[in-house]
Tab-separated table of N, CA and C in Angstrom:
chain	number	residue	atom	x	y	z
A	1	LEU	N	-111.793	33.272	249.383
A	1	LEU	CA	-111.090	33.003	248.135
A	1	LEU	C	-109.930	33.974	247.958
A	2	VAL	N	-110.189	35.263	248.238
A	2	VAL	CA	-109.120	36.258	248.089
A	2	VAL	C	-107.992	35.963	249.054
A	3	ALA	N	-108.337	35.610	250.316
A	3	ALA	CA	-107.312	35.317	251.313
A	3	ALA	C	-106.489	34.097	250.895
A	4	LYS	N	-107.165	33.068	250.368
A	4	LYS	CA	-106.464	31.859	249.915
A	4	LYS	C	-105.518	32.194	248.762
A	5	ASN	N	-105.995	33.003	247.800
A	5	ASN	CA	-105.149	33.406	246.675
A	5	ASN	C	-103.963	34.223	247.150
A	6	LEU	N	-104.192	35.085	248.138
A	6	LEU	CA	-103.134	35.942	248.666
A	6	LEU	C	-102.029	35.094	249.293
A	7	VAL	N	-102.404	34.140	250.127
A	7	VAL	CA	-101.416	33.269	250.766
A	7	VAL	C	-100.674	32.452	249.713
A	8	GLY	N	-101.410	31.899	248.754
A	8	GLY	CA	-100.780	31.102	247.699
A	8	GLY	C	-99.807	31.903	246.862
A	9	ALA	N	-100.206	33.110	246.479
A	9	ALA	CA	-99.332	33.957	245.659
A	9	ALA	C	-98.089	34.370	246.437
A	10	ARG	N	-98.254	34.715	247.706
A	10	ARG	CA	-97.088	35.100	248.522
A	10	ARG	C	-96.116	33.933	248.667
A	11	GLY	N	-96.636	32.731	248.911
A	11	GLY	CA	-95.774	31.548	249.052
A	11	GLY	C	-95.017	31.260	247.764
A	12	LYS	N	-95.702	31.322	246.642
A	12	LYS	CA	-95.053	31.082	245.348
A	12	LYS	C	-93.979	32.129	245.080
A	13	LEU	N	-94.262	33.366	245.435
A	13	LEU	CA	-93.302	34.444	245.218
A	13	LEU	C	-92.054	34.227	246.066
A	14	ARG	N	-92.230	33.819	247.332
A	14	ARG	CA	-91.067	33.542	248.193
A	14	ARG	C	-90.214	32.414	247.616
A	15	ARG	N	-90.865	31.311	247.196
A	15	ARG	CA	-90.114	30.179	246.633
A	15	ARG	C	-89.393	30.583	245.350
A	16	LEU	N	-90.052	31.388	244.538
A	16	LEU	CA	-89.449	31.814	243.285
A	16	LEU	C	-88.244	32.700	243.528
A	17	LYS	N	-88.306	33.578	244.511
A	17	LYS	CA	-87.165	34.450	244.820
A	17	LYS	C	-85.966	33.619	245.250
A	18	LEU	N	-86.204	32.525	245.985
A	18	LEU	CA	-85.099	31.644	246.373
A	18	LEU	C	-84.496	30.968	245.147
A	19	ARG	N	-85.343	30.503	244.244
A	19	ARG	CA	-84.854	29.826	243.030
A	19	ARG	C	-84.176	30.797	242.073
A	20	GLU	N	-84.615	32.046	242.082
A	20	GLU	CA	-84.054	33.044	241.176
A	20	GLU	C	-82.562	33.229	241.388
A	21	GLU	N	-82.135	33.065	242.633
A	21	GLU	CA	-80.716	33.210	242.929
A	21	GLU	C	-79.904	32.113	242.244
A	22	LEU	N	-80.523	30.969	241.989
A	22	LEU	CA	-79.819	29.835	241.395
A	22	LEU	C	-80.014	29.727	239.887
A	23	THR	N	-81.128	30.262	239.378
A	23	THR	CA	-81.477	30.071	237.971
A	23	THR	C	-81.807	31.416	237.328
A	24	GLU	N	-81.228	31.659	236.153
A	24	GLU	CA	-81.543	32.872	235.420
A	24	GLU	C	-82.811	32.677	234.595
A	25	GLY	N	-83.470	33.778	234.252
A	25	GLY	CA	-84.617	33.718	233.362
A	25	GLY	C	-85.953	33.549	234.048
A	26	LEU	N	-85.989	33.620	235.351
A	26	LEU	CA	-87.258	33.451	236.057
A	26	LEU	C	-87.962	34.781	236.325
A	27	GLU	N	-87.392	35.878	235.833
A	27	GLU	CA	-87.984	37.192	236.084
A	27	GLU	C	-89.408	37.280	235.562
A	28	TYR	N	-89.649	36.660	234.417
A	28	TYR	CA	-90.979	36.687	233.817
A	28	TYR	C	-92.013	36.126	234.795
A	29	TYR	N	-91.684	34.995	235.409
A	29	TYR	CA	-92.621	34.365	236.344
A	29	TYR	C	-92.804	35.207	237.596
A	30	ARG	N	-91.731	35.857	238.040
A	30	ARG	CA	-91.847	36.727	239.212
A	30	ARG	C	-92.827	37.846	238.928
A	31	ASP	N	-92.724	38.459	237.743
A	31	ASP	CA	-93.658	39.525	237.381
A	31	ASP	C	-95.091	39.013	237.395
A	32	GLU	N	-95.309	37.819	236.856
A	32	GLU	CA	-96.644	37.234	236.832
A	32	GLU	C	-97.163	37.025	238.247
A	33	LEU	N	-96.316	36.508	239.136
A	33	LEU	CA	-96.745	36.268	240.512
A	33	LEU	C	-97.000	37.568	241.255
A	34	GLU	N	-96.200	38.594	240.983
A	34	GLU	CA	-96.445	39.880	241.624
A	34	GLU	C	-97.803	40.447	241.197
A	35	VAL	N	-98.164	40.236	239.952
A	35	VAL	CA	-99.481	40.670	239.484
A	35	VAL	C	-100.569	39.879	240.193
A	36	ASP	N	-100.383	38.561	240.311
A	36	ASP	CA	-101.355	37.734	241.026
A	36	ASP	C	-101.491	38.197	242.476
A	37	LEU	N	-100.367	38.540	243.077
A	37	LEU	CA	-100.377	39.001	244.456
A	37	LEU	C	-101.160	40.308	244.583
A	38	LEU	N	-100.889	41.231	243.686
A	38	LEU	CA	-101.635	42.491	243.701
A	38	LEU	C	-103.129	42.252	243.511
A	39	LEU	N	-103.471	41.390	242.578
A	39	LEU	CA	-104.880	41.108	242.309
A	39	LEU	C	-105.545	40.488	243.534
A	40	ALA	N	-104.838	39.570	244.191
A	40	ALA	CA	-105.400	38.932	245.374
A	40	ALA	C	-105.582	39.932	246.513
A	41	GLU	N	-104.644	40.883	246.628
A	41	GLU	CA	-104.749	41.865	247.705
A	41	GLU	C	-105.863	42.876	247.446
A	42	LEU	N	-106.007	43.304	246.218
A	42	LEU	CA	-106.947	44.384	245.932
A	42	LEU	C	-108.287	43.907	245.383
A	43	SER	N	-108.291	42.786	244.712
A	43	SER	CA	-109.470	42.223	244.038
A	43	SER	C	-110.197	43.252	243.174
A	44	ASP	N	-109.453	44.227	242.667
A	44	ASP	CA	-109.997	45.226	241.746
A	44	ASP	C	-109.033	45.322	240.564
A	45	PRO	N	-109.396	44.728	239.428
A	45	PRO	CA	-108.450	44.666	238.310
A	45	PRO	C	-108.000	46.033	237.792
A	46	ILE	N	-108.854	47.025	237.834
A	46	ILE	CA	-108.464	48.348	237.339
A	46	ILE	C	-107.410	48.961	238.255
A	47	ALA	N	-107.603	48.832	239.564
A	47	ALA	CA	-106.620	49.347	240.522
A	47	ALA	C	-105.296	48.600	240.399
A	48	VAL	N	-105.373	47.288	240.191
A	48	VAL	CA	-104.152	46.490	240.015
A	48	VAL	C	-103.402	46.964	238.776
A	49	TYR	N	-104.129	47.163	237.688
A	49	TYR	CA	-103.493	47.629	236.452
A	49	TYR	C	-102.783	48.962	236.679
A	50	GLN	N	-103.441	49.867	237.386
A	50	GLN	CA	-102.855	51.185	237.610
A	50	GLN	C	-101.618	51.126	238.495
A	51	GLN	N	-101.517	50.112	239.355
A	51	GLN	CA	-100.364	49.994	240.250
A	51	GLN	C	-99.259	49.090	239.701
A	52	ALA	N	-99.562	48.341	238.691
A	52	ALA	CA	-98.613	47.344	238.187
A	52	ALA	C	-97.405	47.999	237.529
A	53	PRO	N	-96.214	47.453	237.773
A	53	PRO	CA	-95.022	47.998	237.134
A	53	PRO	C	-94.953	47.678	235.640
A	54	ASN	N	-95.422	46.501	235.262
A	54	ASN	CA	-95.373	46.096	233.859
A	54	ASN	C	-96.792	46.183	233.299
A	55	HIS	N	-97.191	47.382	232.903
A	55	HIS	CA	-98.580	47.617	232.509
A	55	HIS	C	-98.994	46.836	231.265
A	56	GLU	N	-98.073	46.604	230.341
A	56	GLU	CA	-98.437	45.887	229.114
A	56	GLU	C	-98.825	44.436	229.408
A	57	THR	N	-98.022	43.763	230.238
A	57	THR	CA	-98.319	42.386	230.618
A	57	THR	C	-99.637	42.306	231.377
A	58	VAL	N	-99.825	43.218	232.315
A	58	VAL	CA	-101.043	43.215	233.129
A	58	VAL	C	-102.253	43.525	232.257
A	59	PHE	N	-102.121	44.487	231.357
A	59	PHE	CA	-103.240	44.806	230.464
A	59	PHE	C	-103.631	43.581	229.647
A	60	ASN	N	-102.649	42.900	229.082
A	60	ASN	CA	-102.939	41.716	228.270
A	60	ASN	C	-103.598	40.615	229.091
A	61	ARG	N	-103.072	40.343	230.279
A	61	ARG	CA	-103.652	39.286	231.124
A	61	ARG	C	-105.077	39.620	231.537
A	62	PHE	N	-105.281	40.843	232.017
A	62	PHE	CA	-106.604	41.210	232.513
A	62	PHE	C	-107.622	41.322	231.386
A	63	SER	N	-107.209	41.888	230.267
A	63	SER	CA	-108.163	42.036	229.167
A	63	SER	C	-108.580	40.654	228.645
A	64	ARG	N	-107.643	39.722	228.558
A	64	ARG	CA	-107.976	38.361	228.121
A	64	ARG	C	-108.924	37.693	229.124
A	65	LYS	N	-108.645	37.903	230.408
A	65	LYS	CA	-109.502	37.328	231.456
A	65	LYS	C	-110.913	37.914	231.361
A	66	MET	N	-111.005	39.211	231.177
A	66	MET	CA	-112.314	39.873	231.080
A	66	MET	C	-113.063	39.446	229.825
A	67	LEU	N	-112.335	39.263	228.733
A	67	LEU	CA	-112.968	38.748	227.509
A	67	LEU	C	-113.547	37.359	227.748
A	68	ALA	N	-112.754	36.500	228.374
A	68	ALA	CA	-113.198	35.129	228.620
A	68	ALA	C	-114.418	35.090	229.540
A	69	GLU	N	-114.462	36.014	230.494
A	69	GLU	CA	-115.570	36.052	231.457
A	69	GLU	C	-116.722	36.947	230.992
A	70	HIS	N	-116.571	37.553	229.837
A	70	HIS	CA	-117.576	38.490	229.291
A	70	HIS	C	-117.879	39.617	230.270
A	71	ASP	N	-116.834	40.104	230.910
A	71	ASP	CA	-116.947	41.211	231.859
A	71	ASP	C	-116.761	42.517	231.090
A	72	TRP	N	-117.795	42.899	230.335
A	72	TRP	CA	-117.688	44.017	229.397
A	72	TRP	C	-117.494	45.355	230.102
A	73	ASP	N	-118.103	45.549	231.273
A	73	ASP	CA	-117.968	46.830	231.976
A	73	ASP	C	-116.531	47.080	232.418
A	74	ASN	N	-115.928	46.082	233.065
A	74	ASN	CA	-114.536	46.245	233.493
A	74	ASN	C	-113.586	46.304	232.307
A	75	LEU	N	-113.907	45.590	231.234
A	75	LEU	CA	-113.072	45.647	230.039
A	75	LEU	C	-113.072	47.065	229.460
A	76	GLU	N	-114.226	47.691	229.426
A	76	GLU	CA	-114.308	49.069	228.936
A	76	GLU	C	-113.491	50.009	229.824
A	77	LYS	N	-113.601	49.845	231.141
A	77	LYS	CA	-112.828	50.679	232.073
A	77	LYS	C	-111.327	50.474	231.864
A	78	LEU	N	-110.931	49.211	231.698
A	78	LEU	CA	-109.518	48.896	231.496
A	78	LEU	C	-109.003	49.531	230.205
A	79	CYS	N	-109.790	49.452	229.146
A	79	CYS	CA	-109.387	50.051	227.866
A	79	CYS	C	-109.246	51.565	227.991
A	80	GLN	N	-110.132	52.189	228.725
A	80	GLN	CA	-110.066	53.637	228.912
A	80	GLN	C	-108.856	54.049	229.751
A	81	LYS	N	-108.428	53.166	230.666
A	81	LYS	CA	-107.304	53.473	231.559
A	81	LYS	C	-105.954	53.055	230.975
A	82	ASN	N	-105.936	52.504	229.765
A	82	ASN	CA	-104.683	52.051	229.170
A	82	ASN	C	-103.667	53.175	229.173
A	83	ARG	N	-102.476	52.881	229.662
A	83	ARG	CA	-101.446	53.921	229.815
A	83	ARG	C	-100.953	54.473	228.479
A	84	VAL	N	-101.009	53.646	227.454
A	84	VAL	CA	-100.578	54.117	226.138
A	84	VAL	C	-101.673	54.975	225.516
A	85	GLY	N	-102.915	54.702	225.863
A	85	GLY	CA	-104.051	55.459	225.356
A	85	GLY	C	-105.130	54.538	224.841
A	86	PRO	N	-106.373	55.004	224.851
A	86	PRO	CA	-107.482	54.150	224.422
A	86	PRO	C	-107.471	53.822	222.930
A	87	ASN	N	-106.597	54.464	222.164
A	87	ASN	CA	-106.497	54.168	220.729
A	87	ASN	C	-105.228	53.391	220.388
A	88	SER	N	-104.585	52.821	221.400
A	88	SER	CA	-103.359	52.050	221.151
A	88	SER	C	-103.702	50.756	220.414
A	89	PRO	N	-102.734	50.179	219.700
A	89	PRO	CA	-102.987	48.909	218.998
A	89	PRO	C	-103.491	47.796	219.924
A	90	GLU	N	-102.986	47.730	221.163
A	90	GLU	CA	-103.440	46.696	222.097
A	90	GLU	C	-104.921	46.849	222.396
A	91	VAL	N	-105.346	48.083	222.623
A	91	VAL	CA	-106.757	48.342	222.924
A	91	VAL	C	-107.613	48.034	221.699
A	92	LYS	N	-107.127	48.401	220.529
A	92	LYS	CA	-107.895	48.125	219.309
A	92	LYS	C	-108.071	46.625	219.088
A	93	LEU	N	-107.020	45.846	219.356
A	93	LEU	CA	-107.146	44.392	219.219
A	93	LEU	C	-108.157	43.830	220.215
A	94	ILE	N	-108.146	44.350	221.431
A	94	ILE	CA	-109.105	43.884	222.435
A	94	ILE	C	-110.522	44.269	222.019
A	95	ARG	N	-110.689	45.453	221.480
A	95	ARG	CA	-112.024	45.876	221.024
A	95	ARG	C	-112.498	44.997	219.849
A	96	LEU	N	-111.568	44.586	218.996
A	96	LEU	CA	-111.923	43.657	217.923
A	96	LEU	C	-112.391	42.322	218.502
A	97	GLU	N	-111.635	41.811	219.466
A	97	GLU	CA	-112.014	40.545	220.109
A	97	GLU	C	-113.383	40.671	220.780
A	98	GLN	N	-113.612	41.804	221.423
A	98	GLN	CA	-114.887	42.026	222.092
A	98	GLN	C	-116.039	42.035	221.082
A	99	ALA	N	-115.863	42.750	219.995
A	99	ALA	CA	-116.911	42.793	218.968
A	99	ALA	C	-117.172	41.397	218.413
A	100	TRP	N	-116.120	40.618	218.203
A	100	TRP	CA	-116.288	39.260	217.693
A	100	TRP	C	-117.023	38.383	218.709
A	101	GLU	N	-116.622	38.463	219.986
A	101	GLU	CA	-117.270	37.676	221.041
A	101	GLU	C	-118.749	38.028	221.181
A	102	GLN	N	-119.062	39.303	221.025
A	102	GLN	CA	-120.446	39.756	221.173
A	102	GLN	C	-121.252	39.612	219.883
A	103	ARG	N	-120.588	39.130	218.845
A	103	ARG	CA	-121.206	39.004	217.509
A	103	ARG	C	-121.772	40.346	217.046
A	104	ASP	N	-121.018	41.388	217.331
A	104	ASP	CA	-121.388	42.739	216.900
A	104	ASP	C	-120.691	42.998	215.567
A	105	ASP	N	-121.300	42.483	214.510
A	105	ASP	CA	-120.671	42.538	213.189
A	105	ASP	C	-120.509	43.965	212.673
A	106	ALA	N	-121.473	44.821	212.970
A	106	ALA	CA	-121.372	46.209	212.516
A	106	ALA	C	-120.164	46.899	213.157
A	107	ALA	N	-119.955	46.673	214.452
A	107	ALA	CA	-118.794	47.269	215.140
A	107	ALA	C	-117.494	46.705	214.586
A	108	LEU	N	-117.466	45.400	214.314
A	108	LEU	CA	-116.268	44.778	213.789
A	108	LEU	C	-115.910	45.351	212.417
A	109	VAL	N	-116.912	45.490	211.559
A	109	VAL	CA	-116.669	46.059	210.225
A	109	VAL	C	-116.164	47.492	210.357
A	110	LYS	N	-116.750	48.247	211.273
A	110	LYS	CA	-116.327	49.637	211.482
A	110	LYS	C	-114.873	49.699	211.966
A	111	LEU	N	-114.499	48.789	212.871
A	111	LEU	CA	-113.129	48.762	213.391
A	111	LEU	C	-112.102	48.327	212.343
A	112	LEU	N	-112.535	47.520	211.369
A	112	LEU	CA	-111.601	46.977	210.386
A	112	LEU	C	-111.622	47.688	209.038
A	113	THR	N	-112.470	48.708	208.880
A	113	THR	CA	-112.480	49.459	207.615
A	113	THR	C	-112.326	50.945	207.906
A	114	PRO	N	-111.390	51.595	207.266
A	114	PRO	CA	-110.350	51.004	206.432
A	114	PRO	C	-109.434	50.119	207.279
A	115	TRP	N	-108.695	49.261	206.584
A	115	TRP	CA	-107.855	48.280	207.263
A	115	TRP	C	-106.874	48.971	208.211
A	116	PRO	N	-106.878	48.593	209.512
A	116	PRO	CA	-106.026	49.262	210.518
A	116	PRO	C	-104.588	48.738	210.502
A	117	THR	N	-103.806	49.206	209.578
A	117	THR	CA	-102.437	48.720	209.390
A	117	THR	C	-101.605	48.832	210.666
A	118	GLU	N	-101.718	49.947	211.378
A	118	GLU	CA	-100.885	50.129	212.570
A	118	GLU	C	-101.286	49.170	213.699
A	119	THR	N	-102.544	48.764	213.733
A	119	THR	CA	-102.983	47.818	214.760
A	119	THR	C	-102.266	46.489	214.603
A	120	PHE	N	-102.047	46.077	213.366
A	120	PHE	CA	-101.424	44.789	213.103
A	120	PHE	C	-99.932	44.897	212.781
A	121	ALA	N	-99.357	46.075	212.917
A	121	ALA	CA	-97.951	46.289	212.540
A	121	ALA	C	-97.014	45.313	213.237
A	122	SER	N	-97.197	45.096	214.526
A	122	SER	CA	-96.303	44.189	215.249
A	122	SER	C	-96.907	42.794	215.398
A	123	ARG	N	-98.082	42.596	214.822
A	123	ARG	CA	-98.759	41.297	214.947
A	123	ARG	C	-99.321	40.862	213.593
A	124	LYS	N	-98.465	40.751	212.621
A	124	LYS	CA	-98.878	40.375	211.265
A	124	LYS	C	-99.607	39.030	211.235
A	125	TYR	N	-99.253	38.147	212.169
A	125	TYR	CA	-99.848	36.812	212.182
A	125	TYR	C	-101.350	36.839	212.486
A	126	PHE	N	-101.882	37.963	212.996
A	126	PHE	CA	-103.316	38.082	213.249
A	126	PHE	C	-104.101	38.500	212.004
A	127	GLU	N	-103.415	39.045	211.034
A	127	GLU	CA	-104.118	39.622	209.879
A	127	GLU	C	-105.000	38.628	209.146
A	128	THR	N	-104.518	37.432	208.922
A	128	THR	CA	-105.310	36.433	208.205
A	128	THR	C	-106.627	36.165	208.916
A	129	THR	N	-106.565	35.980	210.219
A	129	THR	CA	-107.777	35.722	211.007
A	129	THR	C	-108.757	36.872	210.894
A	130	TRP	N	-108.265	38.095	211.001
A	130	TRP	CA	-109.176	39.249	210.987
A	130	TRP	C	-109.699	39.543	209.593
A	131	ARG	N	-108.927	39.248	208.546
A	131	ARG	CA	-109.468	39.388	207.190
A	131	ARG	C	-110.622	38.410	206.994
A	132	GLU	N	-110.445	37.180	207.476
A	132	GLU	CA	-111.504	36.180	207.380
A	132	GLU	C	-112.736	36.615	208.192
A	133	ARG	N	-112.515	37.117	209.388
A	133	ARG	CA	-113.640	37.541	210.230
A	133	ARG	C	-114.354	38.751	209.640
A	134	LEU	N	-113.619	39.612	208.971
A	134	LEU	CA	-114.252	40.754	208.314
A	134	LEU	C	-115.196	40.268	207.218
A	135	VAL	N	-114.753	39.310	206.420
A	135	VAL	CA	-115.612	38.748	205.370
A	135	VAL	C	-116.839	38.098	206.002
A	136	ARG	N	-116.644	37.329	207.059
A	136	ARG	CA	-117.781	36.687	207.739
A	136	ARG	C	-118.783	37.717	208.239
A	137	SER	N	-118.272	38.791	208.836
A	137	SER	CA	-119.164	39.826	209.364
A	137	SER	C	-119.939	40.513	208.244
A	138	LEU	N	-119.266	40.788	207.145
A	138	LEU	CA	-119.964	41.382	206.006
A	138	LEU	C	-121.066	40.452	205.491
A	139	LEU	N	-120.777	39.155	205.462
A	139	LEU	CA	-121.789	38.185	205.029
A	139	LEU	C	-122.969	38.165	206.001
A	140	ARG	N	-122.691	38.206	207.296
A	140	ARG	CA	-123.774	38.210	208.291
A	140	ARG	C	-124.636	39.460	208.172
A	141	LEU	N	-124.022	40.561	207.736
A	141	LEU	CA	-124.759	41.813	207.565
A	141	LEU	C	-125.438	41.890	206.194
A	142	ASN	N	-125.343	40.803	205.436
A	142	ASN	CA	-125.919	40.724	204.079
A	142	ASN	C	-125.317	41.759	203.122
A	143	ARG	N	-124.060	42.047	203.315
A	143	ARG	CA	-123.336	42.948	202.415
A	143	ARG	C	-122.498	42.068	201.480
A	144	TRP	N	-123.208	41.336	200.635
A	144	TRP	CA	-122.620	40.308	199.781
A	144	TRP	C	-121.554	40.842	198.844
A	145	ASP	N	-121.848	41.950	198.180
A	145	ASP	CA	-120.910	42.476	197.183
A	145	ASP	C	-119.593	42.895	197.825
A	146	GLU	N	-119.666	43.570	198.977
A	146	GLU	CA	-118.441	43.973	199.681
A	146	GLU	C	-117.648	42.746	200.131
A	147	ALA	N	-118.358	41.752	200.650
A	147	ALA	CA	-117.694	40.533	201.112
A	147	ALA	C	-116.983	39.829	199.958
A	148	LEU	N	-117.651	39.731	198.835
A	148	LEU	CA	-117.065	39.076	197.671
A	148	LEU	C	-115.854	39.855	197.157
A	149	ARG	N	-115.985	41.177	197.055
A	149	ARG	CA	-114.866	42.013	196.601
A	149	ARG	C	-113.657	41.848	197.522
A	150	LEU	N	-113.905	41.910	198.824
A	150	LEU	CA	-112.818	41.769	199.799
A	150	LEU	C	-112.194	40.370	199.737
A	151	ALA	N	-113.030	39.356	199.615
A	151	ALA	CA	-112.524	37.981	199.527
A	151	ALA	C	-111.668	37.789	198.268
A	152	GLN	N	-112.094	38.382	197.155
A	152	GLN	CA	-111.307	38.289	195.921
A	152	GLN	C	-109.972	39.011	196.064
A	153	GLU	N	-109.989	40.176	196.696
A	153	GLU	CA	-108.736	40.901	196.958
A	153	GLU	C	-107.801	40.070	197.833
A	154	ASN	N	-108.352	39.471	198.888
A	154	ASN	CA	-107.538	38.637	199.786
A	154	ASN	C	-106.925	37.464	199.040
A	155	TYR	N	-107.693	36.895	198.139
A	155	TYR	CA	-107.178	35.763	197.368
A	155	TYR	C	-106.047	36.204	196.441
A	156	GLN	N	-106.231	37.341	195.777
A	156	GLN	CA	-105.209	37.824	194.849
A	156	GLN	C	-103.946	38.290	195.571
A	157	ARG	N	-104.088	39.001	196.677
A	157	ARG	CA	-102.929	39.552	197.391
A	157	ARG	C	-102.246	38.557	198.318
A	158	HIS	N	-103.047	37.734	198.994
A	158	HIS	CA	-102.494	36.890	200.057
A	158	HIS	C	-102.703	35.398	199.831
A	159	GLU	N	-103.314	35.040	198.703
A	159	GLU	CA	-103.604	33.643	198.373
A	159	GLU	C	-104.416	32.949	199.468
A	160	GLU	N	-105.360	33.706	200.050
A	160	GLU	CA	-106.255	33.160	201.068
A	160	GLU	C	-107.559	32.763	200.389
A	161	ALA	N	-107.763	31.469	200.257
A	161	ALA	CA	-108.931	30.974	199.521
A	161	ALA	C	-110.179	30.854	200.391
A	162	TRP	N	-110.009	30.603	201.680
A	162	TRP	CA	-111.169	30.327	202.529
A	162	TRP	C	-112.222	31.443	202.509
A	163	PRO	N	-111.870	32.723	202.658
A	163	PRO	CA	-112.906	33.759	202.606
A	163	PRO	C	-113.678	33.758	201.279
A	164	LEU	N	-112.989	33.463	200.200
A	164	LEU	CA	-113.645	33.414	198.897
A	164	LEU	C	-114.623	32.236	198.840
A	165	VAL	N	-114.211	31.096	199.353
A	165	VAL	CA	-115.096	29.931	199.398
A	165	VAL	C	-116.318	30.250	200.261
A	166	MET	N	-116.097	30.916	201.400
A	166	MET	CA	-117.225	31.282	202.270
A	166	MET	C	-118.251	32.127	201.530
A	167	THR	N	-117.776	33.096	200.743
A	167	THR	CA	-118.722	33.973	200.033
A	167	THR	C	-119.504	33.195	198.992
A	168	TYR	N	-118.834	32.287	198.299
A	168	TYR	CA	-119.542	31.486	197.291
A	168	TYR	C	-120.584	30.571	197.935
A	169	VAL	N	-120.203	29.949	199.039
A	169	VAL	CA	-121.131	29.070	199.738
A	169	VAL	C	-122.305	29.869	200.294
A	170	ALA	N	-122.000	31.020	200.880
A	170	ALA	CA	-123.063	31.857	201.461
A	170	ALA	C	-124.049	32.299	200.368
A	171	GLN	N	-123.549	32.504	199.167
A	171	GLN	CA	-124.409	32.894	198.053
A	171	GLN	C	-124.938	31.671	197.295
A	172	LYS	N	-124.525	30.489	197.742
A	172	LYS	CA	-124.914	29.218	197.104
A	172	LYS	C	-124.561	29.223	195.619
A	173	ASN	N	-123.369	29.711	195.345
A	173	ASN	CA	-122.897	29.823	193.971
A	173	ASN	C	-121.952	28.649	193.695
A	174	ALA	N	-122.512	27.469	193.550
A	174	ALA	CA	-121.723	26.247	193.409
A	174	ALA	C	-120.847	26.253	192.160
A	175	ALA	N	-121.245	26.957	191.138
A	175	ALA	CA	-120.461	26.966	189.891
A	175	ALA	C	-119.108	27.621	190.121
A	176	GLU	N	-119.006	28.582	191.027
A	176	GLU	CA	-117.745	29.274	191.282
A	176	GLU	C	-116.805	28.470	192.191
A	177	ILE	N	-117.356	27.549	192.982
A	177	ILE	CA	-116.538	26.768	193.905
A	177	ILE	C	-115.729	25.793	193.116
């Protein structure tokens, strides 16, 4: 499998280099193929990450792959080897995804309280999802009052009704719905 991937990645890279001379904007794909080539040659994602020229792209690709495959050991190693640092916003987002995938509600609540503003600074579009997941995790932990308070705050500040509806339904408080 590794040999097949290696040959395929090398062939794609050669064809792309020929097309690059004719078409602008293909650099992104070249970087992706170079990462695939490295991965096929080494078959060790941590070593590939350490050798990759574009560490942010490689970190994102590998961490997503490890999340999808539930490869928690390699994901932990990758997070520890992050060039920006294990407390970077990218690592924190991956740790949030990991806690959600593992249904580790206590870890998720710990990661999201107090609200990690710097983690979402460049990714505001994720905030709604994580506010909702925080409420869900609090409900799963039977921390009803905190969940309700947070859901009410979200509704007042961001006009997000779904977390509030979830808390009412979870408490079977039909009069409030």
